[in-house]
CSV table of C-alpha atoms in Angstrom, one decimal:
chain,number,residue,atom,x,y,z
T,134,UNK,CA,-35.8,-13.0,18.2
T,135,UNK,CA,-39.6,-11.9,19.3
T,136,UNK,CA,-40.0,-11.5,22.4
T,137,UNK,CA,-39.6,-8.2,22.9
T,138,UNK,CA,-42.2,-7.0,25.6
T,139,UNK,CA,-39.5,-6.8,28.7
T,140,UNK,CA,-37.5,-4.6,25.6
T,141,UNK,CA,-36.3,-2.0,28.4
T,142,UNK,CA,-35.8,-4.4,31.4
T,143,UNK,CA,-33.6,-7.1,29.0
T,144,UNK,CA,-31.9,-3.3,27.4
T,145,UNK,CA,-31.1,-2.5,31.2
T,146,UNK,CA,-29.5,-5.9,32.3
T,147,UNK,CA,-27.0,-5.1,29.2
T,148,UNK,CA,-25.9,-2.1,29.9
T,149,UNK,CA,-24.2,-3.7,33.1
T,150,UNK,CA,-22.0,-4.7,31.2
T,151,UNK,CA,-19.8,-1.5,29.6
T,152,UNK,CA,-21.5,0.0,33.2
T,153,UNK,CA,-18.6,-2.9,34.5
T,154,UNK,CA,-16.5,-2.7,32.2
T,155,UNK,CA,-15.8,0.8,31.5
T,156,UNK,CA,-15.6,1.6,34.9
T,157,UNK,CA,-12.8,-1.1,35.6
T,158,UNK,CA,-10.7,1.2,32.7
T,159,UNK,CA,-10.3,4.0,35.1
T,160,UNK,CA,-11.2,3.0,38.5
T,161,UNK,CA,-7.2,1.6,39.3
T,162,UNK,CA,-5.8,5.0,38.3
T,163,UNK,CA,-5.8,6.7,41.4
T,164,UNK,CA,-5.8,3.5,43.3
T,165,UNK,CA,-2.0,2.6,41.1
T,166,UNK,CA,0.0,4.1,44.7
T,167,UNK,CA,-2.2,1.9,47.2
T,168,UNK,CA,-1.4,-1.0,44.7
T,169,UNK,CA,2.3,-0.6,44.0
T,170,UNK,CA,3.1,-0.1,48.2
T,171,UNK,CA,0.7,-3.4,48.9
T,172,UNK,CA,2.3,-5.9,46.1
T,173,UNK,CA,5.3,-4.0,46.5
T,174,UNK,CA,5.4,-3.7,42.4
T,175,UNK,CA,7.8,-1.4,41.0
T,176,UNK,CA,6.6,1.4,38.8
T,177,UNK,CA,6.9,-0.3,35.4
T,178,UNK,CA,4.9,-3.7,37.4
T,179,UNK,CA,1.9,-1.4,38.2
T,180,UNK,CA,2.1,0.3,34.4
T,181,UNK,CA,1.6,-3.5,33.3
T,182,UNK,CA,-1.6,-3.3,35.5
T,183,UNK,CA,-3.2,-0.9,33.8
T,184,UNK,CA,-1.7,-2.1,30.0
T,185,UNK,CA,-3.2,-5.7,30.4
T,186,UNK,CA,-6.9,-4.6,30.7
T,187,UNK,CA,-7.0,-2.3,27.7
T,188,UNK,CA,-4.4,-4.9,26.3
T,189,UNK,CA,-7.6,-7.3,26.4
T,190,UNK,CA,-10.2,-5.4,26.4
T,191,UNK,CA,-9.5,-3.5,23.7
T,192,UNK,CA,-7.8,-5.7,21.3
T,193,UNK,CA,-11.4,-8.9,21.6
T,194,UNK,CA,-14.2,-6.5,20.9
T,195,UNK,CA,-14.3,-6.6,17.2
T,196,UNK,CA,-14.3,-11.2,17.9
T,197,UNK,CA,-16.9,-10.4,20.8
T,198,UNK,CA,-19.1,-8.4,18.5
T,199,UNK,CA,-18.8,-11.6,15.9
T,200,UNK,CA,-18.6,-14.4,18.2
T,201,UNK,CA,-22.1,-13.1,19.1
T,202,UNK,CA,-23.3,-12.7,15.4
T,203,UNK,CA,-22.1,-17.1,15.4
T,204,UNK,CA,-23.2,-18.0,19.0
T,205,UNK,CA,-25.6,-16.2,20.1
T,206,UNK,CA,-25.4,-13.1,21.7
T,207,UNK,CA,-27.1,-14.0,24.8
T,208,UNK,CA,-25.0,-16.8,25.2
T,209,UNK,CA,-21.1,-14.7,24.8
T,210,UNK,CA,-23.1,-11.8,27.0
T,211,UNK,CA,-23.9,-14.4,29.8
T,212,UNK,CA,-19.9,-16.4,30.0
T,213,UNK,CA,-18.3,-13.1,28.8
T,214,UNK,CA,-20.3,-11.7,32.7
T,215,UNK,CA,-19.2,-15.1,34.1
T,216,UNK,CA,-15.8,-15.1,33.6
T,217,UNK,CA,-15.8,-10.6,34.1
T,218,UNK,CA,-16.7,-11.8,37.7
T,219,UNK,CA,-15.0,-14.8,37.8
T,220,UNK,CA,-11.5,-12.4,36.8
T,221,UNK,CA,-12.1,-9.5,39.4
T,222,UNK,CA,-12.7,-11.8,42.2
T,223,UNK,CA,-9.0,-13.2,41.0
T,224,UNK,CA,-7.7,-9.7,40.7
T,225,UNK,CA,-8.9,-8.6,44.3
T,226,UNK,CA,-7.8,-11.6,46.0
T,227,UNK,CA,-3.8,-11.2,44.2
T,228,UNK,CA,-1.1,-12.6,46.5
T,229,UNK,CA,1.2,-10.7,44.1
T,230,UNK,CA,1.7,-8.4,41.1
T,231,UNK,CA,2.0,-10.8,38.3
T,232,UNK,CA,-1.0,-12.6,40.1
T,233,UNK,CA,-2.7,-9.2,39.7
T,234,UNK,CA,-1.4,-8.9,35.7
T,235,UNK,CA,-2.9,-11.9,34.6
T,236,UNK,CA,-5.9,-11.7,36.3
T,237,UNK,CA,-6.4,-8.0,34.9
T,238,UNK,CA,-5.8,-9.0,30.9
T,239,UNK,CA,-8.6,-11.8,31.8
T,240,UNK,CA,-10.6,-9.3,33.3
T,241,UNK,CA,-10.4,-6.8,30.2
T,242,UNK,CA,-10.9,-9.9,27.8
T,243,UNK,CA,-14.2,-10.9,29.5
T,244,UNK,CA,-15.2,-7.6,29.4
T,245,UNK,CA,-14.4,-7.1,25.6
T,246,UNK,CA,-16.6,-10.1,24.2
T,247,UNK,CA,-19.2,-8.8,27.0
T,248,UNK,CA,-19.6,-5.1,26.1
T,249,UNK,CA,-20.3,-5.9,22.1
T,250,UNK,CA,-23.6,-7.1,23.1
T,251,UNK,CA,-25.2,-4.8,24.4
T,252,UNK,CA,-25.2,-2.2,21.2
T,253,UNK,CA,-26.1,-4.8,19.2
T,254,UNK,CA,-29.1,-5.5,20.7
T,255,UNK,CA,-30.4,-1.8,19.8
T,256,UNK,CA,-31.7,-2.9,16.6
T,257,UNK,CA,-33.5,-5.9,17.8
T,258,UNK,CA,-34.7,-4.8,20.7
T,259,UNK,CA,-35.6,-0.9,19.1
T,260,UNK,CA,-36.5,-0.9,15.2
T,261,UNK,CA,-38.1,1.8,15.2
T,262,UNK,CA,-35.8,4.6,15.5
T,263,UNK,CA,-37.4,7.2,18.0
T,264,UNK,CA,-37.3,4.1,20.7
T,265,UNK,CA,-33.7,3.2,19.6
T,266,UNK,CA,-32.5,6.5,19.7
T,267,UNK,CA,-33.3,6.3,23.5
T,268,UNK,CA,-32.1,3.2,24.0
T,269,UNK,CA,-28.6,4.4,22.3
T,270,UNK,CA,-28.1,7.5,24.4
T,271,UNK,CA,-28.6,5.1,27.5
T,272,UNK,CA,-25.8,3.3,26.1
T,273,UNK,CA,-24.1,6.7,26.7
T,274,UNK,CA,-24.8,7.8,29.7
T,275,UNK,CA,-24.2,4.7,31.0
T,276,UNK,CA,-20.1,5.0,28.9
T,277,UNK,CA,-19.4,8.7,30.2
T,278,UNK,CA,-21.4,7.8,34.1
T,279,UNK,CA,-18.4,4.7,34.0
T,280,UNK,CA,-15.7,6.4,33.4
T,281,UNK,CA,-16.4,9.5,36.1
T,282,UNK,CA,-17.6,6.6,38.3
T,283,UNK,CA,-14.8,4.5,37.8
T,284,UNK,CA,-12.8,8.2,38.9
T,285,UNK,CA,-14.4,8.6,42.0
T,286,UNK,CA,-14.6,4.7,43.6
T,287,UNK,CA,-10.3,4.5,42.8
T,288,UNK,CA,-10.3,7.3,45.0
T,289,UNK,CA,-12.9,6.3,47.6
T,290,UNK,CA,-11.7,3.1,47.7
T,291,UNK,CA,-7.9,4.4,47.7
T,292,UNK,CA,-8.4,5.5,51.2
T,293,UNK,CA,-11.0,3.4,52.5
T,294,UNK,CA,-10.1,1.5,55.9
T,295,UNK,CA,-11.2,-2.0,56.6
T,296,UNK,CA,-9.7,-5.7,58.0
T,297,UNK,CA,-9.6,-6.1,53.8
T,298,UNK,CA,-6.8,-3.2,51.8
T,299,UNK,CA,-8.9,-0.7,50.3
T,300,UNK,CA,-7.5,-1.3,46.7
T,301,UNK,CA,-9.0,-4.9,46.5
T,302,UNK,CA,-12.6,-2.9,46.6
T,303,UNK,CA,-12.0,-1.8,43.1
T,304,UNK,CA,-12.3,-5.1,42.4
T,305,UNK,CA,-14.8,-7.4,44.3
T,306,UNK,CA,-17.4,-4.5,43.7
T,307,UNK,CA,-18.0,-5.8,40.7
T,308,UNK,CA,-19.0,-9.5,42.3
T,309,UNK,CA,-22.4,-8.4,43.1
T,310,UNK,CA,-23.6,-6.1,40.6
T,311,UNK,CA,-22.1,-8.9,38.0
T,312,UNK,CA,-23.5,-11.9,40.0
T,313,UNK,CA,-27.7,-10.0,39.7
T,314,UNK,CA,-26.7,-9.4,35.8
T,315,UNK,CA,-26.3,-13.5,35.7
T,316,UNK,CA,-29.2,-14.2,36.9
T,317,UNK,CA,-31.5,-11.3,35.3
T,318,UNK,CA,-29.9,-12.3,31.7
T,319,UNK,CA,-30.5,-15.8,32.6
T,320,UNK,CA,-34.1,-14.9,33.5
T,321,UNK,CA,-34.9,-12.2,31.4
T,322,UNK,CA,-33.0,-11.9,28.5
T,323,UNK,CA,-33.7,-13.6,25.1
T,324,UNK,CA,-31.5,-15.4,22.6
T,325,UNK,CA,-30.4,-14.3,19.2
T,326,UNK,CA,-30.3,-16.9,16.2
T,327,UNK,CA,-26.9,-19.0,16.5
T,328,UNK,CA,-25.4,-19.1,13.0
T,329,UNK,CA,-23.5,-22.4,13.4
T,330,UNK,CA,-23.4,-22.6,9.3
T,331,UNK,CA,-20.9,-19.7,9.1
T,332,UNK,CA,-17.4,-20.5,10.2
T,333,UNK,CA,-15.3,-18.3,12.9
T,334,UNK,CA,-11.8,-16.4,11.2
T,335,UNK,CA,-9.9,-17.6,13.0
T,336,UNK,CA,-6.6,-16.8,11.3
T,337,UNK,CA,-8.7,-12.9,11.6
T,338,UNK,CA,-8.5,-12.8,14.8
T,339,UNK,CA,-5.1,-14.3,15.5
T,340,UNK,CA,-4.0,-11.3,13.1
T,341,UNK,CA,-6.1,-8.6,14.9
T,342,UNK,CA,-4.9,-9.2,17.8
T,343,UNK,CA,-1.7,-8.9,16.8
T,344,UNK,CA,-2.5,-5.5,15.5
T,345,UNK,CA,-3.7,-3.8,18.8
T,346,UNK,CA,-1.3,-5.5,21.0
T,347,UNK,CA,1.4,-4.3,18.8
T,348,UNK,CA,-0.3,-0.7,18.6
T,349,UNK,CA,-2.0,-0.4,22.6
T,350,UNK,CA,0.7,-2.4,24.6
T,351,UNK,CA,3.6,-0.3,23.6
T,352,UNK,CA,1.0,3.2,23.8
T,353,UNK,CA,0.3,2.2,27.5
T,354,UNK,CA,3.5,1.4,29.0
T,355,UNK,CA,5.4,3.3,26.9
T,356,UNK,CA,5.8,6.5,28.5
T,357,UNK,CA,6.4,5.0,31.7
T,358,UNK,CA,9.0,2.8,30.4
T,359,UNK,CA,10.7,6.3,27.9
T,360,UNK,CA,10.0,4.8,25.1
T,361,UNK,CA,13.1,1.9,24.3
T,362,UNK,CA,13.4,1.1,21.1
T,363,UNK,CA,11.2,-1.8,21.2
T,364,UNK,CA,8.2,0.5,21.9
T,365,UNK,CA,8.3,2.6,18.6
T,366,UNK,CA,9.5,-0.8,16.4
T,367,UNK,CA,5.5,-2.2,17.6
T,368,UNK,CA,3.7,0.8,17.2
T,369,UNK,CA,5.4,0.6,13.3
T,370,UNK,CA,4.9,-3.3,13.1
T,371,UNK,CA,1.0,-2.5,14.4
T,372,UNK,CA,0.7,-0.7,10.5
T,373,UNK,CA,2.3,-3.2,8.6
T,374,UNK,CA,0.0,-6.0,10.3
T,375,UNK,CA,-3.4,-3.4,9.7
T,376,UNK,CA,-2.1,-3.4,5.4
T,377,UNK,CA,-1.7,-7.5,5.6
T,378,UNK,CA,-4.9,-7.5,7.9
T,379,UNK,CA,-7.1,-5.7,5.7
T,380,UNK,CA,-5.4,-8.0,2.2
T,381,UNK,CA,-6.4,-10.8,4.4
T,382,UNK,CA,-9.6,-10.0,4.7
T,383,UNK,CA,-10.0,-8.5,1.6
T,384,UNK,CA,-8.3,-12.3,-0.3
T,385,UNK,CA,-11.0,-13.6,2.2
T,386,UNK,CA,-14.5,-11.6,0.9
T,387,UNK,CA,-13.6,-12.7,-2.9
T,388,UNK,CA,-13.2,-16.0,-1.9
T,389,UNK,CA,-16.5,-16.1,-0.2
T,390,UNK,CA,-14.9,-17.3,2.9
T,391,UNK,CA,-16.1,-16.1,6.2
T,392,UNK,CA,-14.9,-13.1,7.4
T,393,UNK,CA,-13.7,-10.9,10.8
T,394,UNK,CA,-14.3,-7.6,9.7
T,395,UNK,CA,-16.6,-7.5,6.5
T,396,UNK,CA,-15.1,-4.3,4.6
T,397,UNK,CA,-18.0,-3.1,3.2
T,398,UNK,CA,-18.8,-1.7,6.6
T,399,UNK,CA,-16.2,0.9,5.7
T,400,UNK,CA,-18.5,2.1,2.7
T,401,UNK,CA,-21.0,4.0,4.4
T,402,UNK,CA,-19.9,8.0,4.6
T,403,UNK,CA,-21.3,9.0,8.0
T,404,UNK,CA,-20.1,6.1,10.1
T,405,UNK,CA,-16.8,6.7,9.1
T,406,UNK,CA,-17.5,10.1,10.1
T,407,UNK,CA,-18.3,8.8,13.1
T,408,UNK,CA,-15.3,6.8,13.9
T,409,UNK,CA,-13.3,9.3,13.6
T,410,UNK,CA,-15.6,12.1,15.8
T,411,UNK,CA,-14.9,8.7,18.4
T,412,UNK,CA,-11.1,8.9,18.2
T,413,UNK,CA,-10.7,12.9,18.4
T,414,UNK,CA,-14.2,13.1,21.4
T,415,UNK,CA,-12.0,9.8,23.5
T,416,UNK,CA,-8.3,11.1,22.8
T,417,UNK,CA,-9.3,14.1,25.1
T,418,UNK,CA,-11.9,12.5,27.1
T,419,UNK,CA,-9.9,10.3,28.1
T,420,UNK,CA,-6.7,12.4,28.5
T,421,UNK,CA,-8.6,15.2,30.9
T,422,UNK,CA,-9.7,12.7,33.9
T,423,UNK,CA,-6.1,11.3,33.7
T,424,UNK,CA,-4.1,14.8,34.1
T,425,UNK,CA,-6.9,16.8,35.9
T,426,UNK,CA,-6.6,14.1,38.5
T,427,UNK,CA,-2.8,14.9,38.4
T,428,UNK,CA,-3.5,18.8,38.2
T,429,UNK,CA,-5.8,18.6,41.6
T,430,UNK,CA,-3.8,15.6,43.7
T,431,UNK,CA,-0.2,16.6,42.5
T,432,UNK,CA,-1.2,21.0,41.7
T,433,UNK,CA,-3.9,21.6,44.5
T,434,UNK,CA,-2.8,18.9,46.2
T,435,UNK,CA,-6.4,17.2,47.1
T,436,UNK,CA,-6.2,14.2,48.6
T,437,UNK,CA,-7.0,11.0,45.7
T,438,UNK,CA,-10.9,10.9,47.6
T,439,UNK,CA,-11.1,15.0,47.2
T,440,UNK,CA,-10.2,14.6,43.5
T,441,UNK,CA,-13.1,12.0,43.4
T,442,UNK,CA,-15.3,14.3,45.1
T,443,UNK,CA,-15.0,16.7,42.6
T,444,UNK,CA,-15.5,14.1,39.9
T,445,UNK,CA,-18.8,13.6,41.2
T,446,UNK,CA,-20.3,16.9,41.3
T,447,UNK,CA,-19.4,16.7,37.2
T,448,UNK,CA,-21.1,13.2,37.3
T,449,UNK,CA,-24.1,14.8,38.3
T,450,UNK,CA,-24.4,17.3,35.9
T,451,UNK,CA,-23.4,15.2,33.8
T,452,UNK,CA,-26.4,12.7,34.1
T,453,UNK,CA,-29.5,15.5,34.1
T,454,UNK,CA,-27.5,16.5,30.9
T,455,UNK,CA,-27.8,13.4,29.5
T,456,UNK,CA,-31.0,12.8,29.4
T,457,UNK,CA,-32.1,16.2,28.8
T,458,UNK,CA,-30.0,15.7,25.4
T,459,UNK,CA,-31.2,12.5,24.5
T,460,UNK,CA,-34.8,13.9,24.2
T,461,UNK,CA,-33.6,17.2,21.8
T,462,UNK,CA,-31.7,14.7,19.4
T,463,UNK,CA,-34.8,13.5,18.9
T,464,UNK,CA,-36.1,16.8,18.1
T,465,UNK,CA,-33.3,18.4,16.6
T,466,UNK,CA,-30.9,16.1,15.4
T,467,UNK,CA,-27.0,16.6,15.7
T,468,UNK,CA,-28.0,20.3,16.9
T,469,UNK,CA,-27.3,19.4,20.9
T,470,UNK,CA,-24.2,17.5,19.8
T,471,UNK,CA,-22.3,20.7,18.0
T,472,UNK,CA,-24.3,22.4,20.9
T,473,UNK,CA,-22.3,20.4,23.7
T,474,UNK,CA,-19.6,20.5,21.9
T,475,UNK,CA,-18.6,24.2,22.1
T,476,UNK,CA,-19.6,24.4,25.4
T,477,UNK,CA,-16.5,21.8,26.1
T,478,UNK,CA,-14.4,24.4,23.9
T,479,UNK,CA,-15.5,27.3,26.5
T,480,UNK,CA,-15.0,24.7,30.0
T,481,UNK,CA,-11.4,24.5,28.6
T,482,UNK,CA,-10.7,27.5,27.5
T,483,UNK,CA,-12.2,28.5,30.8
T,484,UNK,CA,-9.9,26.1,32.2
T,485,UNK,CA,-6.4,27.3,30.4
T,486,UNK,CA,-7.4,30.9,31.5
T,487,UNK,CA,-8.5,30.7,35.0
T,488,UNK,CA,-7.5,27.7,36.5
T,489,UNK,CA,-3.5,27.9,38.3
T,490,UNK,CA,-2.1,26.5,42.1
T,491,UNK,CA,-4.4,29.2,43.6
T,492,UNK,CA,-8.1,28.5,41.4
T,493,UNK,CA,-11.0,28.7,44.6
T,494,UNK,CA,-12.9,25.4,44.8
T,495,UNK,CA,-16.1,27.2,43.9
T,496,UNK,CA,-14.9,28.5,40.6
T,497,UNK,CA,-13.3,25.1,40.8
T,498,UNK,CA,-16.4,23.3,40.8
T,499,UNK,CA,-18.6,25.7,38.9
T,500,UNK,CA,-16.9,24.8,35.8
T,501,UNK,CA,-16.3,21.1,36.4
T,502,UNK,CA,-20.2,20.9,36.4
T,503,UNK,CA,-20.5,23.0,33.4
T,504,UNK,CA,-17.6,19.7,31.5
T,505,UNK,CA,-20.1,17.4,33.1
T,506,UNK,CA,-23.2,19.7,31.9
T,507,UNK,CA,-21.2,20.3,28.3
T,508,UNK,CA,-20.1,16.1,28.1
T,509,UNK,CA,-23.6,15.4,28.4
T,510,UNK,CA,-24.9,16.6,25.1
T,511,UNK,CA,-22.4,14.9,24.0
T,512,UNK,CA,-21.0,11.5,25.0
T,513,UNK,CA,-24.2,10.1,25.0
T,514,UNK,CA,-25.1,10.5,21.2
T,515,UNK,CA,-21.8,9.5,20.0
T,516,UNK,CA,-22.8,5.8,19.3
T,517,UNK,CA,-26.5,7.3,17.3
T,518,UNK,CA,-24.3,9.0,15.0
T,519,UNK,CA,-21.8,6.3,14.3
T,520,UNK,CA,-24.4,3.3,13.7
T,521,UNK,CA,-27.3,5.6,12.8
T,522,UNK,CA,-27.2,4.5,9.4
T,523,UNK,CA,-25.8,0.4,9.9
T,524,UNK,CA,-27.5,-2.3,7.8
T,525,UNK,CA,-28.4,-5.1,10.9
T,526,UNK,CA,-26.4,-7.7,9.6
T,527,UNK,CA,-23.5,-5.5,9.9
T,528,UNK,CA,-25.0,-4.4,13.4
T,529,UNK,CA,-22.2,-6.3,15.5
T,530,UNK,CA,-19.4,-5.8,13.8
T,531,UNK,CA,-20.0,-2.0,13.8
T,532,UNK,CA,-20.4,-2.6,17.6
T,533,UNK,CA,-17.0,-4.1,18.0
T,534,UNK,CA,-15.7,-1.5,15.6
T,535,UNK,CA,-16.6,1.2,17.8
T,536,UNK,CA,-15.9,-0.3,21.2
T,537,UNK,CA,-12.3,-1.0,19.8
T,538,UNK,CA,-11.8,2.4,18.6
T,539,UNK,CA,-13.1,4.0,21.5
T,540,UNK,CA,-10.4,2.0,23.7
T,541,UNK,CA,-7.3,2.8,21.1
T,542,UNK,CA,-8.4,6.0,20.8
T,543,UNK,CA,-8.3,6.5,25.3
T,544,UNK,CA,-4.8,4.9,24.8
T,545,UNK,CA,-3.6,7.3,22.3
T,546,UNK,CA,-5.8,10.1,23.9
T,547,UNK,CA,-3.2,9.6,26.8
T,548,UNK,CA,-0.6,8.9,24.9
T,549,UNK,CA,-0.4,11.7,22.9
T,550,UNK,CA,-1.6,14.6,25.2
T,551,UNK,CA,-0.8,12.8,28.6
T,552,UNK,CA,2.5,12.9,27.3
T,553,UNK,CA,2.3,16.2,27.0
T,554,UNK,CA,0.8,16.9,29.7
T,555,UNK,CA,3.9,14.3,31.4
T,556,UNK,CA,6.5,15.9,29.2
T,557,UNK,CA,6.0,18.8,30.6
T,558,UNK,CA,5.4,18.6,34.1
T,559,UNK,CA,8.4,16.2,34.1
T,560,UNK,CA,10.6,19.6,32.2
T,561,UNK,CA,9.4,22.5,33.7
T,562,UNK,CA,8.6,20.9,37.7
T,563,UNK,CA,5.5,22.9,36.7
T,564,UNK,CA,1.6,20.7,37.1
T,565,UNK,CA,-0.2,23.7,36.0
T,566,UNK,CA,1.7,25.2,33.3
T,567,UNK,CA,1.8,21.4,31.5
T,568,UNK,CA,-2.4,20.9,32.7
T,569,UNK,CA,-2.7,24.2,30.7
T,570,UNK,CA,-0.3,22.7,27.4
T,571,UNK,CA,-2.8,19.6,28.0
T,572,UNK,CA,-5.6,21.6,27.4
T,573,UNK,CA,-4.6,22.9,24.7
T,574,UNK,CA,-3.9,20.0,22.5
T,575,UNK,CA,-7.7,19.1,24.3
T,576,UNK,CA,-9.1,22.2,22.3
T,577,UNK,CA,-7.7,21.6,18.9
T,578,UNK,CA,-9.3,18.0,19.1
T,579,UNK,CA,-12.4,19.7,20.0
T,580,UNK,CA,-12.4,21.9,17.3
T,581,UNK,CA,-11.6,18.8,15.0
T,582,UNK,CA,-14.8,17.2,15.7
T,583,UNK,CA,-16.8,20.7,14.9
T,584,UNK,CA,-15.4,20.0,11.5
T,585,UNK,CA,-16.7,16.9,10.9
T,586,UNK,CA,-20.1,17.2,12.9
T,587,UNK,CA,-20.8,19.7,9.9
T,588,UNK,CA,-20.3,16.7,7.8
T,589,UNK,CA,-22.0,13.9,8.8
T,590,UNK,CA,-25.8,14.3,7.5
T,591,UNK,CA,-29.0,14.9,10.6
T,592,UNK,CA,-30.2,12.0,11.7
T,593,UNK,CA,-33.3,13.6,13.5
T,594,UNK,CA,-37.1,11.6,12.5
């Protein structure tokens, strides 16, 4: 790919993929009551609306990254966006809960094919370290902003009054953005070369999809259903399938056959450490977005829209902090990330000490703004510290692994930290105390991140 003259425009076009995909991870959470009432769904069925998207989105990230390697990244990004828009429209017009669940699965699946291309293009568009660091930071900003924006839009549309039920707009909003992205992709995005001589590892795809499905599905719906025996069995089965998948990929590598996952990627020390940081960070980040929303609504009795507005304050601080931190990372390496993590630890400590059922709005907004500032220093640069030493031939699979781990970690965080919150909330009928216990678990994860950051080599130029 030689024509990179409009590389920043191409980068912005590619960012629409993770923006829409990650928004749709979070946007449904607050709208769940509205969907349940509108479609006369049970708690378990509404839980499947969330689980179906996560299952499709997390299970096919690596497959999507590998498809870009073989068939060309523009091609895969375009068709991923096309089917994301189509499935979003089907979600918006769903006439029953079954239709919504199926459409959500295909929405997640199509998102999994378009999102890895955004990361995979980085080393092609930005071969110089300084520019690539800035571009990767923009991806991180997009991911963080999308998670916060999803919270706000979910709250806004769940109370939106019109001839059309408000919750349907959480899906319809994807359509105009997606159409503009498709037009811009077709006109401005330069394709990467196809590699059709390399065969696609279909058996590897099947094994990986089954492995991730057995892990993510029970983690997402198990708590709501009271952890039935089959959910625990599926989690155990997922670990067995991981061993079978690794054995399969090693055998194919020895035989010189096409691979889904080149295991040489995991010989890169900083990639492995970066992935561990991603796991612990997104366990904290995603679970916090869930439990804090419930704390605001059930503990402090704010409406969904009011709860969403608090995250707007945090989101503004996140954006400002992110742009500053990108420049600081270029100059000081991983130091700003470490400082941001320590600020998050302070932020969680402040909440554990001061947040009760009578906390003032001023203190609430102040601490959430601090949370946004700290998150802006950390999240945008996680991709940098993870992918900085990944060779170009591994960038597609590395992007898929990064996104897969991020979504799996989010599910694990909701299961463990969110599960801790719901367990204490149910047993003690005290949302505030349950929120505090979730903060303690988050603090433990953040301390692990600090230790891992000290082990990662610096990446300043």
